[in-house]
PDB file of C-alpha atoms in Angstrom:
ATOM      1  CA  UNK R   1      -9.509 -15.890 -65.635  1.00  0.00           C
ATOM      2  CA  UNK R   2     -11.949 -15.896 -62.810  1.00  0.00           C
ATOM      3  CA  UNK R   3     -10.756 -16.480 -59.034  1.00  0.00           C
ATOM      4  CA  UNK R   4     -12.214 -18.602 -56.971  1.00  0.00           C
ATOM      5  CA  UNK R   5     -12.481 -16.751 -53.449  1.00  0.00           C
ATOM      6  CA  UNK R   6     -12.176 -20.093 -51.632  1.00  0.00           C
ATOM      7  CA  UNK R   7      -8.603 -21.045 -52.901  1.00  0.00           C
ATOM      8  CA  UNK R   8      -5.530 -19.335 -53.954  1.00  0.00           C
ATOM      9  CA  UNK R   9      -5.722 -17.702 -57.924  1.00  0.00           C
ATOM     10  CA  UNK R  10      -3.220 -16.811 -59.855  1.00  0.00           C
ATOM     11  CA  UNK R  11      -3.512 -13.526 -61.844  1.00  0.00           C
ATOM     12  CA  UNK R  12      -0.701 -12.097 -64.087  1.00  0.00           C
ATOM     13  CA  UNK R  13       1.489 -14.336 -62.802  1.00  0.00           C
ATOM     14  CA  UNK R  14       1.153 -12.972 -58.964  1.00  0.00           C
ATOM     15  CA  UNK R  15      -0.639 -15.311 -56.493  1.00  0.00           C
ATOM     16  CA  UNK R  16      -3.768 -13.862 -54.629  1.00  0.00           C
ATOM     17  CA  UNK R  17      -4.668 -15.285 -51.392  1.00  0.00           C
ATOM     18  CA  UNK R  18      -8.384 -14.619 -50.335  1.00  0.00           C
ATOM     19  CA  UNK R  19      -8.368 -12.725 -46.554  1.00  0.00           C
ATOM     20  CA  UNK R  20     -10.352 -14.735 -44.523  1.00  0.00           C
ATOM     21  CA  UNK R  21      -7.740 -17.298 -45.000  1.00  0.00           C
ATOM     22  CA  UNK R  22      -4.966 -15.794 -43.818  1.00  0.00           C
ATOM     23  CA  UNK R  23      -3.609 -16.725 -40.386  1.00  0.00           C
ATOM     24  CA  UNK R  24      -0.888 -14.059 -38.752  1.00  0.00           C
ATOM     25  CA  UNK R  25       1.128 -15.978 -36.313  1.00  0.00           C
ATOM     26  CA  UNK R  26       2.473 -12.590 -35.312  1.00  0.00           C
ATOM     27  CA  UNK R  27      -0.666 -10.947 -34.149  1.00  0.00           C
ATOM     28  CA  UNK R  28      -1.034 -13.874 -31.901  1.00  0.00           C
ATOM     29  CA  UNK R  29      -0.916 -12.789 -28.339  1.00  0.00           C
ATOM     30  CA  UNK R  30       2.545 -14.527 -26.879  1.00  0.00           C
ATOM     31  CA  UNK R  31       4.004 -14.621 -23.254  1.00  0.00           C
ATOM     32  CA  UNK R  32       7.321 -12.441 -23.440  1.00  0.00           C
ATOM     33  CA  UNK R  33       8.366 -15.265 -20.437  1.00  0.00           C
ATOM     34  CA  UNK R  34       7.188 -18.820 -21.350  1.00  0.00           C
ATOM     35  CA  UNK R  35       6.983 -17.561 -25.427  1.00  0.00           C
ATOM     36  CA  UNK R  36       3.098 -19.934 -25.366  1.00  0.00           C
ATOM     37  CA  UNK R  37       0.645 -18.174 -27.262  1.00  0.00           C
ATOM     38  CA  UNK R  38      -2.651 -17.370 -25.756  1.00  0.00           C
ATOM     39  CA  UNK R  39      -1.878 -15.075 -22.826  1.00  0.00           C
ATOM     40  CA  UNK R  40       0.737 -12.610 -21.531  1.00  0.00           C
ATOM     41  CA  UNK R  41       3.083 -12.482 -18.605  1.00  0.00           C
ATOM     42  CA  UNK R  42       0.617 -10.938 -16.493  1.00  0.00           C
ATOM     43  CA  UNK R  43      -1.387 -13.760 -16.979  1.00  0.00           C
ATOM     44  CA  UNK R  44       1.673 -16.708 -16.775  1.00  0.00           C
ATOM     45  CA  UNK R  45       1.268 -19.565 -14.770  1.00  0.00           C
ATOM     46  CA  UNK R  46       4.624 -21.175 -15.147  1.00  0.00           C
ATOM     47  CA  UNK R  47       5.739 -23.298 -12.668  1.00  0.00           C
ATOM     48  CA  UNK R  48       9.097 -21.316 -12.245  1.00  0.00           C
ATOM     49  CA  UNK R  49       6.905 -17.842 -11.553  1.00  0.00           C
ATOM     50  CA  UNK R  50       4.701 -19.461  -9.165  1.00  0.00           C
ATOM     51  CA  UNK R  51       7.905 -21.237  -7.049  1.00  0.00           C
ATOM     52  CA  UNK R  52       9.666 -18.118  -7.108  1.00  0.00           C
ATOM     53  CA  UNK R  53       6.936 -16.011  -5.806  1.00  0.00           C
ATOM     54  CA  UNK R  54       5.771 -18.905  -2.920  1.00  0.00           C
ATOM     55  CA  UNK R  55       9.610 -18.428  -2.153  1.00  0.00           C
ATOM     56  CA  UNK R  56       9.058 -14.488  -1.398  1.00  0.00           C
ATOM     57  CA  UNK R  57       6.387 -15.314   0.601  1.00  0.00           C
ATOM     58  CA  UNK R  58       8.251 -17.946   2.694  1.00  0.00           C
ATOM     59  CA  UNK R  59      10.769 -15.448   2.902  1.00  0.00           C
ATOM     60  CA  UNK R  60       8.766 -12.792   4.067  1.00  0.00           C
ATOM     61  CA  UNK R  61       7.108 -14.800   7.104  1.00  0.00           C
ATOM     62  CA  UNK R  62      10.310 -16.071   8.206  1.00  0.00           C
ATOM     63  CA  UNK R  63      12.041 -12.467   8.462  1.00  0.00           C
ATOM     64  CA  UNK R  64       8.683 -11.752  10.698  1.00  0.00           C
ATOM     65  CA  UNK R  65       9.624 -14.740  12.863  1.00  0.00           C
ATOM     66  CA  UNK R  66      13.041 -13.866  13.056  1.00  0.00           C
ATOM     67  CA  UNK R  67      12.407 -10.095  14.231  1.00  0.00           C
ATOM     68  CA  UNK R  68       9.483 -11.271  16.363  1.00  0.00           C
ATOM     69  CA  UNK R  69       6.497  -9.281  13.779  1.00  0.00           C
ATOM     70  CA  UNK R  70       8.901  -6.238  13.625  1.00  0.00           C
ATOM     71  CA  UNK R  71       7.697  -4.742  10.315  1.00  0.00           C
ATOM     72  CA  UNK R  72      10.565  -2.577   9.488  1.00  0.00           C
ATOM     73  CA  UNK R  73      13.613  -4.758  10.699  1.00  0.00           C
ATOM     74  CA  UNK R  74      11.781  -7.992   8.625  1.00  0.00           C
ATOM     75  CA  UNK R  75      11.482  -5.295   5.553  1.00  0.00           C
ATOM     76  CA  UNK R  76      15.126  -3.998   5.470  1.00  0.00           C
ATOM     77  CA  UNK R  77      16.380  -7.695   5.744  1.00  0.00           C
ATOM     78  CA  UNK R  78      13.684  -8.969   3.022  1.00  0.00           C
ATOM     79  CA  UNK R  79      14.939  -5.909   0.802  1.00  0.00           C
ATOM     80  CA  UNK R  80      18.537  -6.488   1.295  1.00  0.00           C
ATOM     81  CA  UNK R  81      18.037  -9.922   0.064  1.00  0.00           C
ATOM     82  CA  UNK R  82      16.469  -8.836  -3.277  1.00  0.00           C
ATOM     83  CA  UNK R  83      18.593  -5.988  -4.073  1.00  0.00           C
ATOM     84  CA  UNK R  84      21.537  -8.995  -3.278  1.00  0.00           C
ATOM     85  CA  UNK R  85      19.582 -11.552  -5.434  1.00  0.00           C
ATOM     86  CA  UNK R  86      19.571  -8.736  -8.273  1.00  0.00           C
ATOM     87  CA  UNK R  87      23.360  -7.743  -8.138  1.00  0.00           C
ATOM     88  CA  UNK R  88      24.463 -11.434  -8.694  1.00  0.00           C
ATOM     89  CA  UNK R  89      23.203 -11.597 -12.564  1.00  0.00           C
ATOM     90  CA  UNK R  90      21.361  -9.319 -14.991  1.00  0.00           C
ATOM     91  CA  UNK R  91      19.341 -12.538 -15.177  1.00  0.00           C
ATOM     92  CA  UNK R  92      18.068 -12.255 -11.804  1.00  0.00           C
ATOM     93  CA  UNK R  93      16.958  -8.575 -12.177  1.00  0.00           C
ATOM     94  CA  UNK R  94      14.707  -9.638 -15.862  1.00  0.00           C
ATOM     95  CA  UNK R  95      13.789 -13.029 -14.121  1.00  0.00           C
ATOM     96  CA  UNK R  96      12.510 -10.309 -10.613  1.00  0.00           C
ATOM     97  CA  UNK R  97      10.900  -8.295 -13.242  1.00  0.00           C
ATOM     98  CA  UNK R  98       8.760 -11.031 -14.717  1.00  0.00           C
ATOM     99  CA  UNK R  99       7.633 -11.906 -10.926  1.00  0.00           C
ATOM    100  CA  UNK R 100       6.485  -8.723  -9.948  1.00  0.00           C
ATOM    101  CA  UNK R 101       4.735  -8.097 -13.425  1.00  0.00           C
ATOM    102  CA  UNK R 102       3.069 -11.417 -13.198  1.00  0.00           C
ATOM    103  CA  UNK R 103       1.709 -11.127  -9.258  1.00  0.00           C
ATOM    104  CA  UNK R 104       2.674  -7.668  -7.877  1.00  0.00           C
ATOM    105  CA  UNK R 105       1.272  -5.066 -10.837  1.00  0.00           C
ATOM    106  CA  UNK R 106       4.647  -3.697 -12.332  1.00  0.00           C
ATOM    107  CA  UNK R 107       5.318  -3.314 -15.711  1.00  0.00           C
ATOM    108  CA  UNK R 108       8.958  -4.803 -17.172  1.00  0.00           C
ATOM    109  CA  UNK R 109      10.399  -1.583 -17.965  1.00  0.00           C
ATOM    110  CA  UNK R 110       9.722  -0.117 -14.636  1.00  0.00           C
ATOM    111  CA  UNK R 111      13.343   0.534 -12.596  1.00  0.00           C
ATOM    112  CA  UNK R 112      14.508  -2.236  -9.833  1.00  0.00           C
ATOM    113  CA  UNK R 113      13.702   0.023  -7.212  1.00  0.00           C
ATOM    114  CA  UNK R 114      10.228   0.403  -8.066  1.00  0.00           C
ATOM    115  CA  UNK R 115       9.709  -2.922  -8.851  1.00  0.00           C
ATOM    116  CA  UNK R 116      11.295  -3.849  -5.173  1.00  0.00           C
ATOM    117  CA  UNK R 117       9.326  -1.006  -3.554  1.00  0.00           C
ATOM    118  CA  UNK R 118       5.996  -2.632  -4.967  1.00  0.00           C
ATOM    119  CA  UNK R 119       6.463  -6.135  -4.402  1.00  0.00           C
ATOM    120  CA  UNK R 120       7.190  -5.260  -0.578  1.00  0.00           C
ATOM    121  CA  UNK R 121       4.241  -2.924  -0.699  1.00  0.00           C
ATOM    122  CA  UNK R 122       1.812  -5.732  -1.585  1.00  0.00           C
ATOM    123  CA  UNK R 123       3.672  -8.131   0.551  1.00  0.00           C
ATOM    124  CA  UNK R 124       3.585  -6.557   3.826  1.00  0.00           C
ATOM    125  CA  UNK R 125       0.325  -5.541   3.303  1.00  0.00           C
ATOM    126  CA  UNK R 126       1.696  -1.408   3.330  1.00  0.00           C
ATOM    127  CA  UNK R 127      -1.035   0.752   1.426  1.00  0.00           C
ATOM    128  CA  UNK R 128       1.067   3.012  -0.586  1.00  0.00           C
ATOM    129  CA  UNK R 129      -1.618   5.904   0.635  1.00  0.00           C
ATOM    130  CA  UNK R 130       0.172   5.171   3.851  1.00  0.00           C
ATOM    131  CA  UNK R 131       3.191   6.114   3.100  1.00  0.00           C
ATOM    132  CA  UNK R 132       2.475   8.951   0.917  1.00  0.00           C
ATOM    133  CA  UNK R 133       0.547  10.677   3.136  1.00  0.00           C
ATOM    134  CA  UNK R 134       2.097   9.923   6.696  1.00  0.00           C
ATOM    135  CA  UNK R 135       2.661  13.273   8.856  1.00  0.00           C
ATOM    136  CA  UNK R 136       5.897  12.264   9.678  1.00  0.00           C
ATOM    137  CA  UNK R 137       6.881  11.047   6.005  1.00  0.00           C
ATOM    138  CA  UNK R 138       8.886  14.530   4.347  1.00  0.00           C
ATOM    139  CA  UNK R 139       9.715  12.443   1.216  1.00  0.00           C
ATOM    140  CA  UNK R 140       7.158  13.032  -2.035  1.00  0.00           C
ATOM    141  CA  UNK R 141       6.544   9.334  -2.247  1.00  0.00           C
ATOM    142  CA  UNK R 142       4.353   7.191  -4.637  1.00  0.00           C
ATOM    143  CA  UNK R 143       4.753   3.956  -7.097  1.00  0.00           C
ATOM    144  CA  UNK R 144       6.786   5.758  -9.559  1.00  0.00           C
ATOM    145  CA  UNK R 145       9.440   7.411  -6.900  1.00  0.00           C
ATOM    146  CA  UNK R 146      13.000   5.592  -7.018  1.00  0.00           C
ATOM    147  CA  UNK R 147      13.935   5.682  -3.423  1.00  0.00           C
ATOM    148  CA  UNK R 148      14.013   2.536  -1.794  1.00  0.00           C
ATOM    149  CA  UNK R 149      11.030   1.976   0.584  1.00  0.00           C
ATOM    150  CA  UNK R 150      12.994   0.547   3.593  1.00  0.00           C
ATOM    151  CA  UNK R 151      14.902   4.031   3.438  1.00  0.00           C
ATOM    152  CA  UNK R 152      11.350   5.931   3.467  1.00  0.00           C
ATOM    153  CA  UNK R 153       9.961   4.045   6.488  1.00  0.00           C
ATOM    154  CA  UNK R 154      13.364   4.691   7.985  1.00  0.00           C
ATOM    155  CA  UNK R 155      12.846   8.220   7.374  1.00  0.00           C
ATOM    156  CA  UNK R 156       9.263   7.964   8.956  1.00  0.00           C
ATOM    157  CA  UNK R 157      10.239   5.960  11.805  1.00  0.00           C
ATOM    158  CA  UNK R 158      13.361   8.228  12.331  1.00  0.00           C
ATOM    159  CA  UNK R 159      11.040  11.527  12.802  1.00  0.00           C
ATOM    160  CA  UNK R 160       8.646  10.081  14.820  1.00  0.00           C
ATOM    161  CA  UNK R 161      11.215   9.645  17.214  1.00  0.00           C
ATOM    162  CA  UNK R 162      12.781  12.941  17.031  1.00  0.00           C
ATOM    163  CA  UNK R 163       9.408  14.277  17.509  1.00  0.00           C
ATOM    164  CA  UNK R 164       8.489  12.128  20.773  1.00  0.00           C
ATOM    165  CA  UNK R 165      12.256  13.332  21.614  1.00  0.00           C
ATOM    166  CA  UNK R 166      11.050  16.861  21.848  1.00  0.00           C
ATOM    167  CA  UNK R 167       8.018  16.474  23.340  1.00  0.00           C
ATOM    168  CA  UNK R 168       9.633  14.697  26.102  1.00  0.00           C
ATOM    169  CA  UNK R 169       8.020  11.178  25.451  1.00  0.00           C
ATOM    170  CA  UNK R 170      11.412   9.414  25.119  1.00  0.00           C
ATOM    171  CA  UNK R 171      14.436   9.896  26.790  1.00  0.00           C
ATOM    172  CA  UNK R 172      17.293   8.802  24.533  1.00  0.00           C
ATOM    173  CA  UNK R 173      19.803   7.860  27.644  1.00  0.00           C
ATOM    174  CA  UNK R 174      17.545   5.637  29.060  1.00  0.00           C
ATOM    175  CA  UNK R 175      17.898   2.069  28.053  1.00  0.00           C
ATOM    176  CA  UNK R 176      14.758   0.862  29.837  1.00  0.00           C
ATOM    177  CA  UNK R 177      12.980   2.709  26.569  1.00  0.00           C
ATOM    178  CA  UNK R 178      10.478   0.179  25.817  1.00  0.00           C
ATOM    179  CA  UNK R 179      10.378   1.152  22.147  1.00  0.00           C
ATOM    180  CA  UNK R 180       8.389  -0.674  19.213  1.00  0.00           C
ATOM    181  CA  UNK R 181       9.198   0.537  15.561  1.00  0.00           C
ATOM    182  CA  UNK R 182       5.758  -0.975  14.770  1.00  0.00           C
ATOM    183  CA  UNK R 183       4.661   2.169  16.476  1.00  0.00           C
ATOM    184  CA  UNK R 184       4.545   4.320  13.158  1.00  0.00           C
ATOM    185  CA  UNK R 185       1.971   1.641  11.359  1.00  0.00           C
ATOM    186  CA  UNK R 186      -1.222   3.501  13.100  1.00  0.00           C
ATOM    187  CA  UNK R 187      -3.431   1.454  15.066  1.00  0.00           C
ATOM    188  CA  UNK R 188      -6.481   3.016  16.247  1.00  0.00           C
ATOM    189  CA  UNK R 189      -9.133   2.227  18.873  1.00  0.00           C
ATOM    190  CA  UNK R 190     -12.449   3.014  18.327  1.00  0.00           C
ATOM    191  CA  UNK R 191     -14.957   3.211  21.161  1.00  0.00           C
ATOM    192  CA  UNK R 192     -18.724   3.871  21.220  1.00  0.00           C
ATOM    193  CA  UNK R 193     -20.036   6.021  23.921  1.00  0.00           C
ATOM    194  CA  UNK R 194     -23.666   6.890  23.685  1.00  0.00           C
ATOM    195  CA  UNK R 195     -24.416  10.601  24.117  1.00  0.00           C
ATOM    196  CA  UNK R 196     -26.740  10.826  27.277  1.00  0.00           C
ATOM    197  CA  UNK R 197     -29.375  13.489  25.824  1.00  0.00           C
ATOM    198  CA  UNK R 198     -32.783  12.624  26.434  1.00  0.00           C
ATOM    199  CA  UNK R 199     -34.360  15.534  24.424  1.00  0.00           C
ATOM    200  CA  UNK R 200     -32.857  15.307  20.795  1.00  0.00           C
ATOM    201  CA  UNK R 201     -34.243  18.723  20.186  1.00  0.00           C
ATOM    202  CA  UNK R 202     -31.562  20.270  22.607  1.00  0.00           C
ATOM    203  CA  UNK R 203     -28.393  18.559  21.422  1.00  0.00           C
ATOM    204  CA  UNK R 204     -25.185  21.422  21.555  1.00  0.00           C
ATOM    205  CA  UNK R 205     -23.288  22.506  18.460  1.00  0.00           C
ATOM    206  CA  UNK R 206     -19.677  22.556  18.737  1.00  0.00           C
ATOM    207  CA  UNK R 207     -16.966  24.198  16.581  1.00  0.00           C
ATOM    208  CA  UNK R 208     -15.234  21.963  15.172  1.00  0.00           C
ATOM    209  CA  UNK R 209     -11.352  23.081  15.417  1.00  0.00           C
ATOM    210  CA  UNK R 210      -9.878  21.912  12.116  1.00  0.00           C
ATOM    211  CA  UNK R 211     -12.972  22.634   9.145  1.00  0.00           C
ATOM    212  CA  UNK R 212     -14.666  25.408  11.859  1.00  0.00           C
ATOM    213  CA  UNK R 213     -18.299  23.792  10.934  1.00  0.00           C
ATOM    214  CA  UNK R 214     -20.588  23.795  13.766  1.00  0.00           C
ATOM    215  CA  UNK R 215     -21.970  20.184  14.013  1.00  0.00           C
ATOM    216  CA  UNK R 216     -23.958  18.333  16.638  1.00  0.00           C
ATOM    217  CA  UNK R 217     -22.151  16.916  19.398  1.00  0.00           C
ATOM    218  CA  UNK R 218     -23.495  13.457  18.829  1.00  0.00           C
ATOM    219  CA  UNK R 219     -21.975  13.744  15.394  1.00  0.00           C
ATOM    220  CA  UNK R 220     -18.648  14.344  16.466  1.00  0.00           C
ATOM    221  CA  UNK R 221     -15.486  12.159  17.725  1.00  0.00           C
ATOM    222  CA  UNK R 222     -12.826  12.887  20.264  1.00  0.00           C
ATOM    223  CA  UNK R 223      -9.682  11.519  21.369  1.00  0.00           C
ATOM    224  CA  UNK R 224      -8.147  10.610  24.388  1.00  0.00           C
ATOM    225  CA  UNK R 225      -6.713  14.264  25.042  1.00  0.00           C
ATOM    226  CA  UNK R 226     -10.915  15.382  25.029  1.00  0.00           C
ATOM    227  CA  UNK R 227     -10.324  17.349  22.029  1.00  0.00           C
ATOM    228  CA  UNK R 228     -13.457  16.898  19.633  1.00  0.00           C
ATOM    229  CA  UNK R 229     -13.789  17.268  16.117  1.00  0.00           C
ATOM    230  CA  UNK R 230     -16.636  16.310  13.439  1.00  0.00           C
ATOM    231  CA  UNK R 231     -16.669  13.087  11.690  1.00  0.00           C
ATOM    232  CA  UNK R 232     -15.056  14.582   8.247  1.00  0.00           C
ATOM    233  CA  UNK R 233     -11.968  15.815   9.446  1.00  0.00           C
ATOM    234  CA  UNK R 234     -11.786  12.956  12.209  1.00  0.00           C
ATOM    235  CA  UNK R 235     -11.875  10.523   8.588  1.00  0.00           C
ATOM    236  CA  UNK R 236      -9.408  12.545   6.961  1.00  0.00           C
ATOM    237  CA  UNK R 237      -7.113  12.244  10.020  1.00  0.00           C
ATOM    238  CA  UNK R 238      -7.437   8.611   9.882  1.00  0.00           C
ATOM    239  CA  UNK R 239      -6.907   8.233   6.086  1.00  0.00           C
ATOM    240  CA  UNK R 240      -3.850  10.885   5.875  1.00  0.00           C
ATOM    241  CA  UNK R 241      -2.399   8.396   9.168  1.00  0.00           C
ATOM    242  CA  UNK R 242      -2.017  11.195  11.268  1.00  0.00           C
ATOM    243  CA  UNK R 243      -1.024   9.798  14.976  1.00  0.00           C
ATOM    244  CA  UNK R 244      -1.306  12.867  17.242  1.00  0.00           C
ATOM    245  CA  UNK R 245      -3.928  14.785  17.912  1.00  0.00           C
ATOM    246  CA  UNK R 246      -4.051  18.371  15.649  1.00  0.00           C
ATOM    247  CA  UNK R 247      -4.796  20.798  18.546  1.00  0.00           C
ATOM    248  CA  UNK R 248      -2.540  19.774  21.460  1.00  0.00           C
ATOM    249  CA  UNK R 249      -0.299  16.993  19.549  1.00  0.00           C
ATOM    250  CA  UNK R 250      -0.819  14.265  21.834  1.00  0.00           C
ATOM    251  CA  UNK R 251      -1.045  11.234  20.522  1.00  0.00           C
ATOM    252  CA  UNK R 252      -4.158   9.120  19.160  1.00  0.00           C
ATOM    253  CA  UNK R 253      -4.308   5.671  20.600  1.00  0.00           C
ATOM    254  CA  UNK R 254      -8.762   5.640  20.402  1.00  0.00           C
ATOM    255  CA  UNK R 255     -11.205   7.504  19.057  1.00  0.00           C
ATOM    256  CA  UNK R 256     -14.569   7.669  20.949  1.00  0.00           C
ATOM    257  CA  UNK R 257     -17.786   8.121  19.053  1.00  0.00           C
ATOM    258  CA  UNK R 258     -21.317   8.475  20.101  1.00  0.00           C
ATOM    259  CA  UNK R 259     -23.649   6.755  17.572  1.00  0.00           C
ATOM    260  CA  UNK R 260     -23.382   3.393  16.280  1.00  0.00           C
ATOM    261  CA  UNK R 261     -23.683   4.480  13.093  1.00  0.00           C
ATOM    262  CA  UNK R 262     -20.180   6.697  13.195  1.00  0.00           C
ATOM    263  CA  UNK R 263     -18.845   3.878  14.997  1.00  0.00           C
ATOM    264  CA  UNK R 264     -19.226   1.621  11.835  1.00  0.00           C
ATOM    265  CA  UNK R 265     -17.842   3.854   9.683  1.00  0.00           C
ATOM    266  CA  UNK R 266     -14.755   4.876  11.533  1.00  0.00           C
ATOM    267  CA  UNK R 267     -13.947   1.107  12.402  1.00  0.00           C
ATOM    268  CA  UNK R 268     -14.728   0.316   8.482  1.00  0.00           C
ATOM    269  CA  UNK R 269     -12.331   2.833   7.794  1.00  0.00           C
ATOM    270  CA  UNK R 270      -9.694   1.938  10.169  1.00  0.00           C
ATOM    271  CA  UNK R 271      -9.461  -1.916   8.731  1.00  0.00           C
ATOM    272  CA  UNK R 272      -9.723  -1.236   5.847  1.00  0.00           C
ATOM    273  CA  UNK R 273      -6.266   0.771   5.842  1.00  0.00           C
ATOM    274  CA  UNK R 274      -4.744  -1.930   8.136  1.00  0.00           C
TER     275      UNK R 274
END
C-alpha cells in the first residue's frame, strides 16, 4: 500500500503521520506567569507585573520624600518593606520573584536576598561596581552574594565614619555634627585649569606617585590637597570610588585638570557612575 505523504497512512495496522504536519504544543514557548504562549516572563506584560512594579517605584520616591533624598535611610525602610511583604505568604516571595525577573534581571531560582539586593540596585540607581569596589566596603560583594545590601552600605557608611573619627574630621560628642550619610555615594568636582606654558617643547615630567610613570604635567590631575597624579590612575581612583586622596588621605571633593580634553573624559566618567 502506498502512503500518501500529505495525509495520515496506515501501514501494518500502525498509523504514520507525515512530519511536517506535526504541531508540538509543548515546544511552544509559554510564560511560567501568565501560562500565554509566545513569550516568557522576562518578556510579560501582564497588567498585575506592571502595577506591582509602578508600586515599587511609588514606593521608592516616597521613602526619598520621607527621609528628605537620604539614600540609605529611604533604602533600609524600602527593604524592610519587601523582606515584610515576603514573610506574609510564600506567594508573595514567587509573585517578588516574577517582578524582578520580568524588570530587574534576576532569574526565579535566584535566593530572596539577591533578588531584593538587585531590584534596589536598579532602583536607586546603585552600580553594583560601586559597591564592590568601595575603599571603605570590607565585604566581597557582587550579584550573587546573600547579604542584604542595606547591611553592606551600613557597613560602608559605618567605616567611613570610623575613619573620619580617627583622622579627627568628626567629633562623636558633638551634636552640632552636620553629618550626611549621602556622603559615601562619591560626588566629584571636576575643574579645568589651563596649564600656563607658552613653549610646549618645555612642559615638566612629573612622577606620578601611584603607577611611578613620568608623564607631562598637562596630562596629569590633582586634587584639592595639590597632590598630582596621571590621568590612568586618577580614572581608576574614580571607578574603584575611592574618596580620599592616596598619598596624604584627605579627602577628594574636585579634581582639577588642565586640558579640555581630560576634562571630558573625567566628567564622562564621573556621570556615568552617578
Amino acid at each position: 500500500m502506498e502512503s500518501n505523504p500529505e495525509t495520515m497512512t496506515e501501514i501494518n495496522n500502525i498509523y504514520v503521520i507525515p512530519g511536517n504536519n506535526i504541531t508540538l504544543n509543548s515546544a511552544m514557548r509559554k510564560c511560567s506567569f501568565c501560562y500565554c504562549e509566545g513569550h516568557n516572563i522576562t518578556r510579560c506584560n501582564n497588567n498585575v507585573l506592571v502595577i506591582f512594579n509602578d508600586y515599587l517605584i511609588y514606593l521608592k520616591e516616597q521613602f526619598m520624600i520621607l527621609h528628605n533624598g537620604n539614600r540609605i535611610l529611604s533604602i533600609q525602610e524600602f527593604e524592610n518593606y519587601l523582606y515584610d511583604y515576603c514573610s506574609q505568604s510564600e506567594s508573595n516571595i514567587k509573585f517578588l520573584k516574577y517582578v524582578a525577573c520580568r524588570f530587574y534581571n534576576t532569574r526565579l531560582r535566584s535566593t530572596l536576598q539577591i533578588t531584593i539586593n538587585q531590584i534596589i540596585l536598579r532602583l536607586y540607581d546603585i552600580d553594583i561596581a560601586w559597591v564592590t569596589f568601595h575603599e571603605y566596603n570590607f565585604v566581597p560583594f557582587n550579584q550573587h552574594t546573600p547579604v542584604r545590601i542595606g547591611d553592606v552600605l551600613n557597613g560602608i557608611l559605618l567605616n567611613y565614619m570610623s575613619n573620619e573619627i580617627l583622622g579627627g574630621n568628626f567629633n562623636i560628642n558633638n551634636n552640632n555634627n552636620n553629618f550626611d550619610s549621602n556622603i559615601i555615594f562619591t560626588n566629584y568636582e571636576i575643574k579645568l585649569k589651563h596649564y600656563d606654558n607658552n613653549n610646549n617643547e618645555n612642559i615638566p615630567h612629573i612622577e606620578c606617585s601611584i603607577c611611578y610613570n613620568s608623564t607631562e604635567k598637562n596630562k596629569c590631575a590633582y586634587f584639592e590637597c595639590k597632590h598630582e597624579y596621571c590621568t590612568y590612575c586618577v580614572e581608576q581612583l574614580i571607578n574603584k570610588k575611592h574618596t580620599t586622596c592616596p598619598y596624604c588621605r584627605a579627602k577628594i571633593k574636585s579634581i582639577t585638570c588642565y586640558t579640555e580634553e581630560i576634562y571630558n573624559k573625567l566628567n564622562n566618567i564621573v556621570n556615568s557612575e552617578m
